[in-house]
Amino acid sequence: MSGYLPEGWAKTTLASICAHRSGSSKLIKGKLHAEGRPGLYQGFSASGPDVWCDSWEHEGEALVVSAVGTRCGKAFRARGRWSAIANTHVVWPDLEAIDLDYLFLHLNNEAFWVKGGSAQPFVKVRETLERPFALPPLPEQRRIVAKVEALLAEVNAAKARLARASLILRRLRQAVLASACSGRLTEDFRARASRAAPSAAGLAEALRRTSPAAPGPGGDGGATRLPASWALCPFGALVDNHDGRRVPVRSTAREARRGPYPYYGASGVIDWIDGYLFDGDYLLIAEDGANLLSRSTAVAFPASGRFWVNNHAHVVQPKAGVLLGYLEMLLNSLDLQHHVTGSAQPKLTQAALNGIPAPVPPTEEQAEIVRRAQALFALASAIEERVAAAAARADRLPQTILARAFSGELVPTEAELARAEGRDYEPAEALLRRLRRG
């Protein structure tokens, strides 16, 4: 607590205006009821009100604090008949001196508590409650609580809107990919092109002739509706596969081989190594892992320059007339569940990858698709950065609000209001003296 006190506030300790004791060490979480039913009473563990007891130890209002563990310093309101079990601490305020909700704002702030331990942190209750504490007059405490709750509600609403914005941006990216790889994104481009503009049919036929072993379209290929100038052919016909050049290196061996070259796995760079297997522009495609279905990160991603790849990512290069950027978008737009095998460890085999039906536009349109999609992605990324910055500011706001509240800066003081309204008020120091006499 700083040396400055707002007018009407008093310097005291919570120990002088609150009673406290540890939760019952006889009540062990694993031996209590996990669900409530008639005849049982709420119990508070270090995780909160998540157990039920056959009898109750306390009645009325108090605050139960998580005293041990990862949530130590988290506070919970208790009302009615209830019990506090092992690893908790109960605090009863003198309600004539301090409002329960005002006390909750302090105790529910983990930064408020003095703590000890590292592997198993715990709150130092006595040391915390005996520190100097700035006490406002009781009416001012209640106004502070009302203001803080209103402001925190606004912060939570803003955070919810920001979370929805992030979800919308993720959906926008998928919509752009779907539109790009179905022809919708470049409808106007085709409309402006002359009737003599090249078709992808010749390109597809040439690619098939260079890859006679590639499987034909299967699965959902027959249901694909494409622009007339597009063609559908198996993915394997569009690329040269270099999986045979991959070499996995154990993490222990990589530790002795640290170097300047990126070492790629199924989801991107996972390490750095002293040598390289590839030099040029390639497309890497996840071969296994849950991300093939969950799609939390891109399934396909480019790799350029000199790099190493383990056996968890396919390595391909597009053939003439096919753009790497287009193939990247295509694979990231697809639902791969019909091409992936395994459930505990999903896998996209080379044969399954080669057989994926791939819509192919003419080369010029591929370039236009990549240009337009990348422009939209750049816009989405700029918005995403602003949303992330706003979310970071919103995460800091509660502590800022509380700091202002506990220094008398959030609402007019009781002294200021009393002067403005031409009335008397009871300063916190006078309140404490009265309670000590009574």
mmCIF file with all atom_site columns, N, CA and C in Angstrom, residues 13-23 44 58-67 73-79 82 84 88-95 98-104 106-108 112-113 123-126 128-129 133:
data_model
loop_
_atom_site.group_PDB
_atom_site.id
_atom_site.type_symbol
_atom_site.label_atom_id
_atom_site.label_alt_id
_atom_site.label_comp_id
_atom_site.label_asym_id
_atom_site.label_entity_id
_atom_site.label_seq_id
_atom_site.pdbx_PDB_ins_code
_atom_site.Cartn_x
_atom_site.Cartn_y
_atom_site.Cartn_z
_atom_site.occupancy
_atom_site.B_iso_or_equiv
_atom_site.pdbx_formal_charge
_atom_site.auth_seq_id
_atom_site.auth_comp_id
_atom_site.auth_asym_id
_atom_site.auth_atom_id
_atom_site.pdbx_PDB_model_num
ATOM 1   N N  . THR A 1 13  ? -5.571  -3.188  8.799  1.00 0.00 ? 13  THR A N  1
ATOM 2   C CA . THR A 1 13  ? -5.215  -4.509  8.258  1.00 0.00 ? 13  THR A CA 1
ATOM 3   C C  . THR A 1 13  ? -6.488  -5.327  8.144  1.00 0.00 ? 13  THR A C  1
ATOM 4   N N  . LEU A 1 14  ? -6.499  -6.249  7.197  1.00 0.00 ? 14  LEU A N  1
ATOM 5   C CA . LEU A 1 14  ? -7.663  -7.133  7.089  1.00 0.00 ? 14  LEU A CA 1
ATOM 6   C C  . LEU A 1 14  ? -7.765  -8.036  8.312  1.00 0.00 ? 14  LEU A C  1
ATOM 7   N N  . ALA A 1 15  ? -6.634  -8.350  8.923  1.00 0.00 ? 15  ALA A N  1
ATOM 8   C CA . ALA A 1 15  ? -6.674  -9.203  10.117 1.00 0.00 ? 15  ALA A CA 1
ATOM 9   C C  . ALA A 1 15  ? -7.466  -8.551  11.244 1.00 0.00 ? 15  ALA A C  1
ATOM 10  N N  . SER A 1 16  ? -7.515  -7.206  11.261 1.00 0.00 ? 16  SER A N  1
ATOM 11  C CA . SER A 1 16  ? -8.233  -6.525  12.337 1.00 0.00 ? 16  SER A CA 1
ATOM 12  C C  . SER A 1 16  ? -9.729  -6.401  12.066 1.00 0.00 ? 16  SER A C  1
ATOM 13  N N  . ILE A 1 17  ? -10.151 -6.635  10.831 1.00 0.00 ? 17  ILE A N  1
ATOM 14  C CA . ILE A 1 17  ? -11.582 -6.506  10.505 1.00 0.00 ? 17  ILE A CA 1
ATOM 15  C C  . ILE A 1 17  ? -12.155 -7.781  9.891  1.00 0.00 ? 17  ILE A C  1
ATOM 16  N N  . CYS A 1 18  ? -11.376 -8.855  9.933  1.00 0.00 ? 18  CYS A N  1
ATOM 17  C CA . CYS A 1 18  ? -11.836 -10.144 9.401  1.00 0.00 ? 18  CYS A CA 1
ATOM 18  C C  . CYS A 1 18  ? -11.391 -11.268 10.340 1.00 0.00 ? 18  CYS A C  1
ATOM 19  N N  . ALA A 1 19  ? -12.233 -12.284 10.457 1.00 0.00 ? 19  ALA A N  1
ATOM 20  C CA . ALA A 1 19  ? -11.831 -13.527 11.118 1.00 0.00 ? 19  ALA A CA 1
ATOM 21  C C  . ALA A 1 19  ? -11.458 -14.525 10.029 1.00 0.00 ? 19  ALA A C  1
ATOM 22  N N  . HIS A 1 20  ? -10.620 -15.479 10.359 1.00 0.00 ? 20  HIS A N  1
ATOM 23  C CA . HIS A 1 20  ? -10.229 -16.451 9.336  1.00 0.00 ? 20  HIS A CA 1
ATOM 24  C C  . HIS A 1 20  ? -9.761  -17.738 9.996  1.00 0.00 ? 20  HIS A C  1
ATOM 25  N N  . ARG A 1 21  ? -9.884  -18.825 9.254  1.00 0.00 ? 21  ARG A N  1
ATOM 26  C CA . ARG A 1 21  ? -9.395  -20.129 9.707  1.00 0.00 ? 21  ARG A CA 1
ATOM 27  C C  . ARG A 1 21  ? -9.245  -21.040 8.495  1.00 0.00 ? 21  ARG A C  1
ATOM 28  N N  . SER A 1 22  ? -8.460  -22.091 8.677  1.00 0.00 ? 22  SER A N  1
ATOM 29  C CA . SER A 1 22  ? -8.249  -23.062 7.600  1.00 0.00 ? 22  SER A CA 1
ATOM 30  C C  . SER A 1 22  ? -9.480  -23.930 7.415  1.00 0.00 ? 22  SER A C  1
ATOM 31  N N  . GLY A 1 23  ? -9.652  -24.441 6.197  1.00 0.00 ? 23  GLY A N  1
ATOM 32  C CA . GLY A 1 23  ? -10.706 -25.412 5.946  1.00 0.00 ? 23  GLY A CA 1
ATOM 33  C C  . GLY A 1 23  ? -10.441 -26.700 6.694  1.00 0.00 ? 23  GLY A C  1
ATOM 34  N N  . PHE A 1 44  ? -16.583 -26.659 -0.435 1.00 0.00 ? 44  PHE A N  1
ATOM 35  C CA . PHE A 1 44  ? -15.613 -25.907 -1.226 1.00 0.00 ? 44  PHE A CA 1
ATOM 36  C C  . PHE A 1 44  ? -14.247 -26.563 -1.109 1.00 0.00 ? 44  PHE A C  1
ATOM 37  N N  . HIS A 1 58  ? -20.476 -24.496 8.421  1.00 0.00 ? 58  HIS A N  1
ATOM 38  C CA . HIS A 1 58  ? -20.627 -23.048 8.523  1.00 0.00 ? 58  HIS A CA 1
ATOM 39  C C  . HIS A 1 58  ? -21.975 -22.630 7.961  1.00 0.00 ? 58  HIS A C  1
ATOM 40  N N  . GLU A 1 59  ? -22.466 -21.500 8.465  1.00 0.00 ? 59  GLU A N  1
ATOM 41  C CA . GLU A 1 59  ? -23.730 -20.955 7.987  1.00 0.00 ? 59  GLU A CA 1
ATOM 42  C C  . GLU A 1 59  ? -23.571 -19.446 7.808  1.00 0.00 ? 59  GLU A C  1
ATOM 43  N N  . GLY A 1 60  ? -24.142 -18.921 6.729  1.00 0.00 ? 60  GLY A N  1
ATOM 44  C CA . GLY A 1 60  ? -24.036 -17.499 6.457  1.00 0.00 ? 60  GLY A CA 1
ATOM 45  C C  . GLY A 1 60  ? -23.099 -17.229 5.297  1.00 0.00 ? 60  GLY A C  1
ATOM 46  N N  . GLU A 1 61  ? -22.622 -15.975 5.222  1.00 0.00 ? 61  GLU A N  1
ATOM 47  C CA . GLU A 1 61  ? -21.778 -15.556 4.110  1.00 0.00 ? 61  GLU A CA 1
ATOM 48  C C  . GLU A 1 61  ? -20.312 -15.469 4.536  1.00 0.00 ? 61  GLU A C  1
ATOM 49  N N  . ALA A 1 62  ? -19.454 -15.902 3.649  1.00 0.00 ? 62  ALA A N  1
ATOM 50  C CA . ALA A 1 62  ? -18.008 -15.803 3.864  1.00 0.00 ? 62  ALA A CA 1
ATOM 51  C C  . ALA A 1 62  ? -17.321 -15.982 2.520  1.00 0.00 ? 62  ALA A C  1
ATOM 52  N N  . LEU A 1 63  ? -16.018 -15.847 2.521  1.00 0.00 ? 63  LEU A N  1
ATOM 53  C CA . LEU A 1 63  ? -15.217 -16.084 1.327  1.00 0.00 ? 63  LEU A CA 1
ATOM 54  C C  . LEU A 1 63  ? -14.297 -17.270 1.585  1.00 0.00 ? 63  LEU A C  1
ATOM 55  N N  . VAL A 1 64  ? -14.282 -18.198 0.643  1.00 0.00 ? 64  VAL A N  1
ATOM 56  C CA . VAL A 1 64  ? -13.407 -19.363 0.732  1.00 0.00 ? 64  VAL A CA 1
ATOM 57  C C  . VAL A 1 64  ? -12.295 -19.184 -0.297 1.00 0.00 ? 64  VAL A C  1
ATOM 58  N N  . VAL A 1 65  ? -11.075 -19.315 0.167  1.00 0.00 ? 65  VAL A N  1
ATOM 59  C CA . VAL A 1 65  ? -9.912  -19.063 -0.687 1.00 0.00 ? 65  VAL A CA 1
ATOM 60  C C  . VAL A 1 65  ? -9.179  -20.372 -0.950 1.00 0.00 ? 65  VAL A C  1
ATOM 61  N N  . SER A 1 66  ? -8.834  -20.603 -2.209 1.00 0.00 ? 66  SER A N  1
ATOM 62  C CA . SER A 1 66  ? -7.965  -21.726 -2.544 1.00 0.00 ? 66  SER A CA 1
ATOM 63  C C  . SER A 1 66  ? -6.588  -21.459 -1.955 1.00 0.00 ? 66  SER A C  1
ATOM 64  N N  . ALA A 1 67  ? -6.151  -22.333 -1.034 1.00 0.00 ? 67  ALA A N  1
ATOM 65  C CA . ALA A 1 67  ? -4.932  -22.059 -0.288 1.00 0.00 ? 67  ALA A CA 1
ATOM 66  C C  . ALA A 1 67  ? -3.700  -22.761 -0.852 1.00 0.00 ? 67  ALA A C  1
ATOM 67  N N  . GLY A 1 73  ? -5.098  -18.536 -4.237 1.00 0.00 ? 73  GLY A N  1
ATOM 68  C CA . GLY A 1 73  ? -5.388  -17.118 -4.345 1.00 0.00 ? 73  GLY A CA 1
ATOM 69  C C  . GLY A 1 73  ? -6.702  -16.835 -5.015 1.00 0.00 ? 73  GLY A C  1
ATOM 70  N N  . LYS A 1 74  ? -7.351  -17.870 -5.567 1.00 0.00 ? 74  LYS A N  1
ATOM 71  C CA . LYS A 1 74  ? -8.680  -17.718 -6.143 1.00 0.00 ? 74  LYS A CA 1
ATOM 72  C C  . LYS A 1 74  ? -9.705  -17.791 -5.018 1.00 0.00 ? 74  LYS A C  1
ATOM 73  N N  . ALA A 1 75  ? -10.680 -16.862 -5.024 1.00 0.00 ? 75  ALA A N  1
ATOM 74  C CA . ALA A 1 75  ? -11.674 -16.803 -3.947 1.00 0.00 ? 75  ALA A CA 1
ATOM 75  C C  . ALA A 1 75  ? -13.062 -17.155 -4.472 1.00 0.00 ? 75  ALA A C  1
ATOM 76  N N  . PHE A 1 76  ? -13.898 -17.683 -3.577 1.00 0.00 ? 76  PHE A N  1
ATOM 77  C CA . PHE A 1 76  ? -15.254 -18.083 -3.927 1.00 0.00 ? 76  PHE A CA 1
ATOM 78  C C  . PHE A 1 76  ? -16.206 -17.595 -2.838 1.00 0.00 ? 76  PHE A C  1
ATOM 79  N N  . ARG A 1 77  ? -17.392 -17.143 -3.230 1.00 0.00 ? 77  ARG A N  1
ATOM 80  C CA . ARG A 1 77  ? -18.398 -16.711 -2.264 1.00 0.00 ? 77  ARG A CA 1
ATOM 81  C C  . ARG A 1 77  ? -19.151 -17.925 -1.738 1.00 0.00 ? 77  ARG A C  1
ATOM 82  N N  . ALA A 1 78  ? -19.340 -17.972 -0.430 1.00 0.00 ? 78  ALA A N  1
ATOM 83  C CA . ALA A 1 78  ? -20.108 -19.056 0.210  1.00 0.00 ? 78  ALA A CA 1
ATOM 84  C C  . ALA A 1 78  ? -21.320 -18.438 0.902  1.00 0.00 ? 78  ALA A C  1
ATOM 85  N N  . ARG A 1 79  ? -22.488 -19.047 0.697  1.00 0.00 ? 79  ARG A N  1
ATOM 86  C CA . ARG A 1 79  ? -23.725 -18.562 1.328  1.00 0.00 ? 79  ARG A CA 1
ATOM 87  C C  . ARG A 1 79  ? -24.540 -19.754 1.799  1.00 0.00 ? 79  ARG A C  1
ATOM 88  N N  . TRP A 1 82  ? -22.766 -24.605 4.480  1.00 0.00 ? 82  TRP A N  1
ATOM 89  C CA . TRP A 1 82  ? -21.706 -25.108 3.620  1.00 0.00 ? 82  TRP A CA 1
ATOM 90  C C  . TRP A 1 82  ? -20.513 -25.548 4.455  1.00 0.00 ? 82  TRP A C  1
ATOM 91  N N  . ALA A 1 84  ? -15.996 -25.947 4.191  1.00 0.00 ? 84  ALA A N  1
ATOM 92  C CA . ALA A 1 84  ? -14.741 -25.731 3.477  1.00 0.00 ? 84  ALA A CA 1
ATOM 93  C C  . ALA A 1 84  ? -13.809 -26.884 3.835  1.00 0.00 ? 84  ALA A C  1
ATOM 94  N N  . THR A 1 88  ? -8.116  -25.247 1.805  1.00 0.00 ? 88  THR A N  1
ATOM 95  C CA . THR A 1 88  ? -8.808  -23.967 1.637  1.00 0.00 ? 88  THR A CA 1
ATOM 96  C C  . THR A 1 88  ? -8.612  -23.128 2.896  1.00 0.00 ? 88  THR A C  1
ATOM 97  N N  . HIS A 1 89  ? -9.003  -21.856 2.788  1.00 0.00 ? 89  HIS A N  1
ATOM 98  C CA . HIS A 1 89  ? -8.979  -20.967 3.939  1.00 0.00 ? 89  HIS A CA 1
ATOM 99  C C  . HIS A 1 89  ? -10.248 -20.120 3.885  1.00 0.00 ? 89  HIS A C  1
ATOM 100 N N  . VAL A 1 90  ? -10.899 -19.947 5.026  1.00 0.00 ? 90  VAL A N  1
ATOM 101 C CA . VAL A 1 90  ? -12.158 -19.212 5.092  1.00 0.00 ? 90  VAL A CA 1
ATOM 102 C C  . VAL A 1 90  ? -11.918 -17.849 5.734  1.00 0.00 ? 90  VAL A C  1
ATOM 103 N N  . VAL A 1 91  ? -12.508 -16.811 5.127  1.00 0.00 ? 91  VAL A N  1
ATOM 104 C CA . VAL A 1 91  ? -12.385 -15.455 5.659  1.00 0.00 ? 91  VAL A CA 1
ATOM 105 C C  . VAL A 1 91  ? -13.790 -14.891 5.891  1.00 0.00 ? 91  VAL A C  1
ATOM 106 N N  . TRP A 1 92  ? -14.058 -14.457 7.152  1.00 0.00 ? 92  TRP A N  1
ATOM 107 C CA . TRP A 1 92  ? -15.334 -13.829 7.502  1.00 0.00 ? 92  TRP A CA 1
ATOM 108 C C  . TRP A 1 92  ? -15.085 -12.338 7.749  1.00 0.00 ? 92  TRP A C  1
ATOM 109 N N  . PRO A 1 93  ? -15.642 -11.446 6.952  1.00 0.00 ? 93  PRO A N  1
ATOM 110 C CA . PRO A 1 93  ? -15.441 -10.017 7.205  1.00 0.00 ? 93  PRO A CA 1
ATOM 111 C C  . PRO A 1 93  ? -16.393 -9.505  8.281  1.00 0.00 ? 93  PRO A C  1
ATOM 112 N N  . ASP A 1 94  ? -15.959 -8.464  8.981  1.00 0.00 ? 94  ASP A N  1
ATOM 113 C CA . ASP A 1 94  ? -16.860 -7.707  9.842  1.00 0.00 ? 94  ASP A CA 1
ATOM 114 C C  . ASP A 1 94  ? -17.649 -6.796  8.908  1.00 0.00 ? 94  ASP A C  1
ATOM 115 N N  . LEU A 1 95  ? -18.915 -7.147  8.662  1.00 0.00 ? 95  LEU A N  1
ATOM 116 C CA . LEU A 1 95  ? -19.695 -6.457  7.646  1.00 0.00 ? 95  LEU A CA 1
ATOM 117 C C  . LEU A 1 95  ? -20.028 -5.022  8.025  1.00 0.00 ? 95  LEU A C  1
ATOM 118 N N  . ILE A 1 98  ? -16.389 -3.689  6.468  1.00 0.00 ? 98  ILE A N  1
ATOM 119 C CA . ILE A 1 98  ? -16.004 -3.931  5.075  1.00 0.00 ? 98  ILE A CA 1
ATOM 120 C C  . ILE A 1 98  ? -17.088 -4.743  4.377  1.00 0.00 ? 98  ILE A C  1
ATOM 121 N N  . ASP A 1 99  ? -17.459 -4.301  3.203  1.00 0.00 ? 99  ASP A N  1
ATOM 122 C CA . ASP A 1 99  ? -18.470 -4.973  2.397  1.00 0.00 ? 99  ASP A CA 1
ATOM 123 C C  . ASP A 1 99  ? -17.917 -6.298  1.870  1.00 0.00 ? 99  ASP A C  1
ATOM 124 N N  . LEU A 1 100 ? -18.739 -7.344  1.886  1.00 0.00 ? 100 LEU A N  1
ATOM 125 C CA . LEU A 1 100 ? -18.290 -8.669  1.444  1.00 0.00 ? 100 LEU A CA 1
ATOM 126 C C  . LEU A 1 100 ? -17.815 -8.628  -0.006 1.00 0.00 ? 100 LEU A C  1
ATOM 127 N N  . ASP A 1 101 ? -18.559 -7.951  -0.865 1.00 0.00 ? 101 ASP A N  1
ATOM 128 C CA . ASP A 1 101 ? -18.190 -7.910  -2.277 1.00 0.00 ? 101 ASP A CA 1
ATOM 129 C C  . ASP A 1 101 ? -16.926 -7.077  -2.499 1.00 0.00 ? 101 ASP A C  1
ATOM 130 N N  . TYR A 1 102 ? -16.736 -6.041  -1.677 1.00 0.00 ? 102 TYR A N  1
ATOM 131 C CA . TYR A 1 102 ? -15.509 -5.249  -1.788 1.00 0.00 ? 102 TYR A CA 1
ATOM 132 C C  . TYR A 1 102 ? -14.306 -6.098  -1.360 1.00 0.00 ? 102 TYR A C  1
ATOM 133 N N  . LEU A 1 103 ? -14.464 -6.858  -0.299 1.00 0.00 ? 103 LEU A N  1
ATOM 134 C CA . LEU A 1 103 ? -13.395 -7.761  0.130  1.00 0.00 ? 103 LEU A CA 1
ATOM 135 C C  . LEU A 1 103 ? -13.108 -8.798  -0.942 1.00 0.00 ? 103 LEU A C  1
ATOM 136 N N  . PHE A 1 104 ? -14.171 -9.284  -1.599 1.00 0.00 ? 104 PHE A N  1
ATOM 137 C CA . PHE A 1 104 ? -13.998 -10.290 -2.654 1.00 0.00 ? 104 PHE A CA 1
ATOM 138 C C  . PHE A 1 104 ? -13.131 -9.753  -3.785 1.00 0.00 ? 104 PHE A C  1
ATOM 139 N N  . HIS A 1 106 ? -10.663 -7.840  -3.603 1.00 0.00 ? 106 HIS A N  1
ATOM 140 C CA . HIS A 1 106 ? -9.261  -7.950  -3.175 1.00 0.00 ? 106 HIS A CA 1
ATOM 141 C C  . HIS A 1 106 ? -8.810  -9.412  -3.146 1.00 0.00 ? 106 HIS A C  1
ATOM 142 N N  . LEU A 1 107 ? -9.584  -10.250 -2.454 1.00 0.00 ? 107 LEU A N  1
ATOM 143 C CA . LEU A 1 107 ? -9.126  -11.629 -2.220 1.00 0.00 ? 107 LEU A CA 1
ATOM 144 C C  . LEU A 1 107 ? -9.130  -12.473 -3.478 1.00 0.00 ? 107 LEU A C  1
ATOM 145 N N  . ASN A 1 108 ? -9.986  -12.135 -4.444 1.00 0.00 ? 108 ASN A N  1
ATOM 146 C CA . ASN A 1 108 ? -10.054 -12.922 -5.674 1.00 0.00 ? 108 ASN A CA 1
ATOM 147 C C  . ASN A 1 108 ? -8.992  -12.499 -6.688 1.00 0.00 ? 108 ASN A C  1
ATOM 148 N N  . PHE A 1 112 ? -2.856  -10.243 -5.154 1.00 0.00 ? 112 PHE A N  1
ATOM 149 C CA . PHE A 1 112 ? -3.011  -9.657  -3.824 1.00 0.00 ? 112 PHE A CA 1
ATOM 150 C C  . PHE A 1 112 ? -2.303  -10.488 -2.762 1.00 0.00 ? 112 PHE A C  1
ATOM 151 N N  . TRP A 1 113 ? -2.185  -11.795 -3.000 1.00 0.00 ? 113 TRP A N  1
ATOM 152 C CA . TRP A 1 113 ? -1.713  -12.711 -1.960 1.00 0.00 ? 113 TRP A CA 1
ATOM 153 C C  . TRP A 1 113 ? -0.189  -12.828 -1.938 1.00 0.00 ? 113 TRP A C  1
ATOM 154 N N  . VAL A 1 123 ? -0.763  -19.975 -0.454 1.00 0.00 ? 123 VAL A N  1
ATOM 155 C CA . VAL A 1 123 ? -0.900  -18.593 -0.004 1.00 0.00 ? 123 VAL A CA 1
ATOM 156 C C  . VAL A 1 123 ? -0.456  -18.492 1.450  1.00 0.00 ? 123 VAL A C  1
ATOM 157 N N  . LYS A 1 124 ? 0.217   -17.396 1.773  1.00 0.00 ? 124 LYS A N  1
ATOM 158 C CA . LYS A 1 124 ? 0.612   -17.108 3.146  1.00 0.00 ? 124 LYS A CA 1
ATOM 159 C C  . LYS A 1 124 ? -0.465  -16.200 3.740  1.00 0.00 ? 124 LYS A C  1
ATOM 160 N N  . VAL A 1 125 ? -1.447  -16.829 4.382  1.00 0.00 ? 125 VAL A N  1
ATOM 161 C CA . VAL A 1 125 ? -2.645  -16.111 4.795  1.00 0.00 ? 125 VAL A CA 1
ATOM 162 C C  . VAL A 1 125 ? -2.337  -15.052 5.841  1.00 0.00 ? 125 VAL A C  1
ATOM 163 N N  . ARG A 1 126 ? -1.662  -15.450 6.913  1.00 0.00 ? 126 ARG A N  1
ATOM 164 C CA . ARG A 1 126 ? -1.407  -14.504 7.996  1.00 0.00 ? 126 ARG A CA 1
ATOM 165 C C  . ARG A 1 126 ? -0.592  -13.308 7.497  1.00 0.00 ? 126 ARG A C  1
ATOM 166 N N  . THR A 1 128 ? -0.394  -12.119 4.524  1.00 0.00 ? 128 THR A N  1
ATOM 167 C CA . THR A 1 128 ? -1.202  -11.293 3.628  1.00 0.00 ? 128 THR A CA 1
ATOM 168 C C  . THR A 1 128 ? -2.186  -10.429 4.398  1.00 0.00 ? 128 THR A C  1
ATOM 169 N N  . LEU A 1 129 ? -2.900  -11.038 5.336  1.00 0.00 ? 129 LEU A N  1
ATOM 170 C CA . LEU A 1 129 ? -3.955  -10.312 6.037  1.00 0.00 ? 129 LEU A CA 1
ATOM 171 C C  . LEU A 1 129 ? -3.407  -9.305  7.040  1.00 0.00 ? 129 LEU A C  1
ATOM 172 N N  . PHE A 1 133 ? -3.617  -2.133  4.890  1.00 0.00 ? 133 PHE A N  1
ATOM 173 C CA . PHE A 1 133 ? -4.755  -2.206  3.977  1.00 0.00 ? 133 PHE A CA 1
ATOM 174 C C  . PHE A 1 133 ? -5.482  -0.866  3.994  1.00 0.00 ? 133 PHE A C  1
#
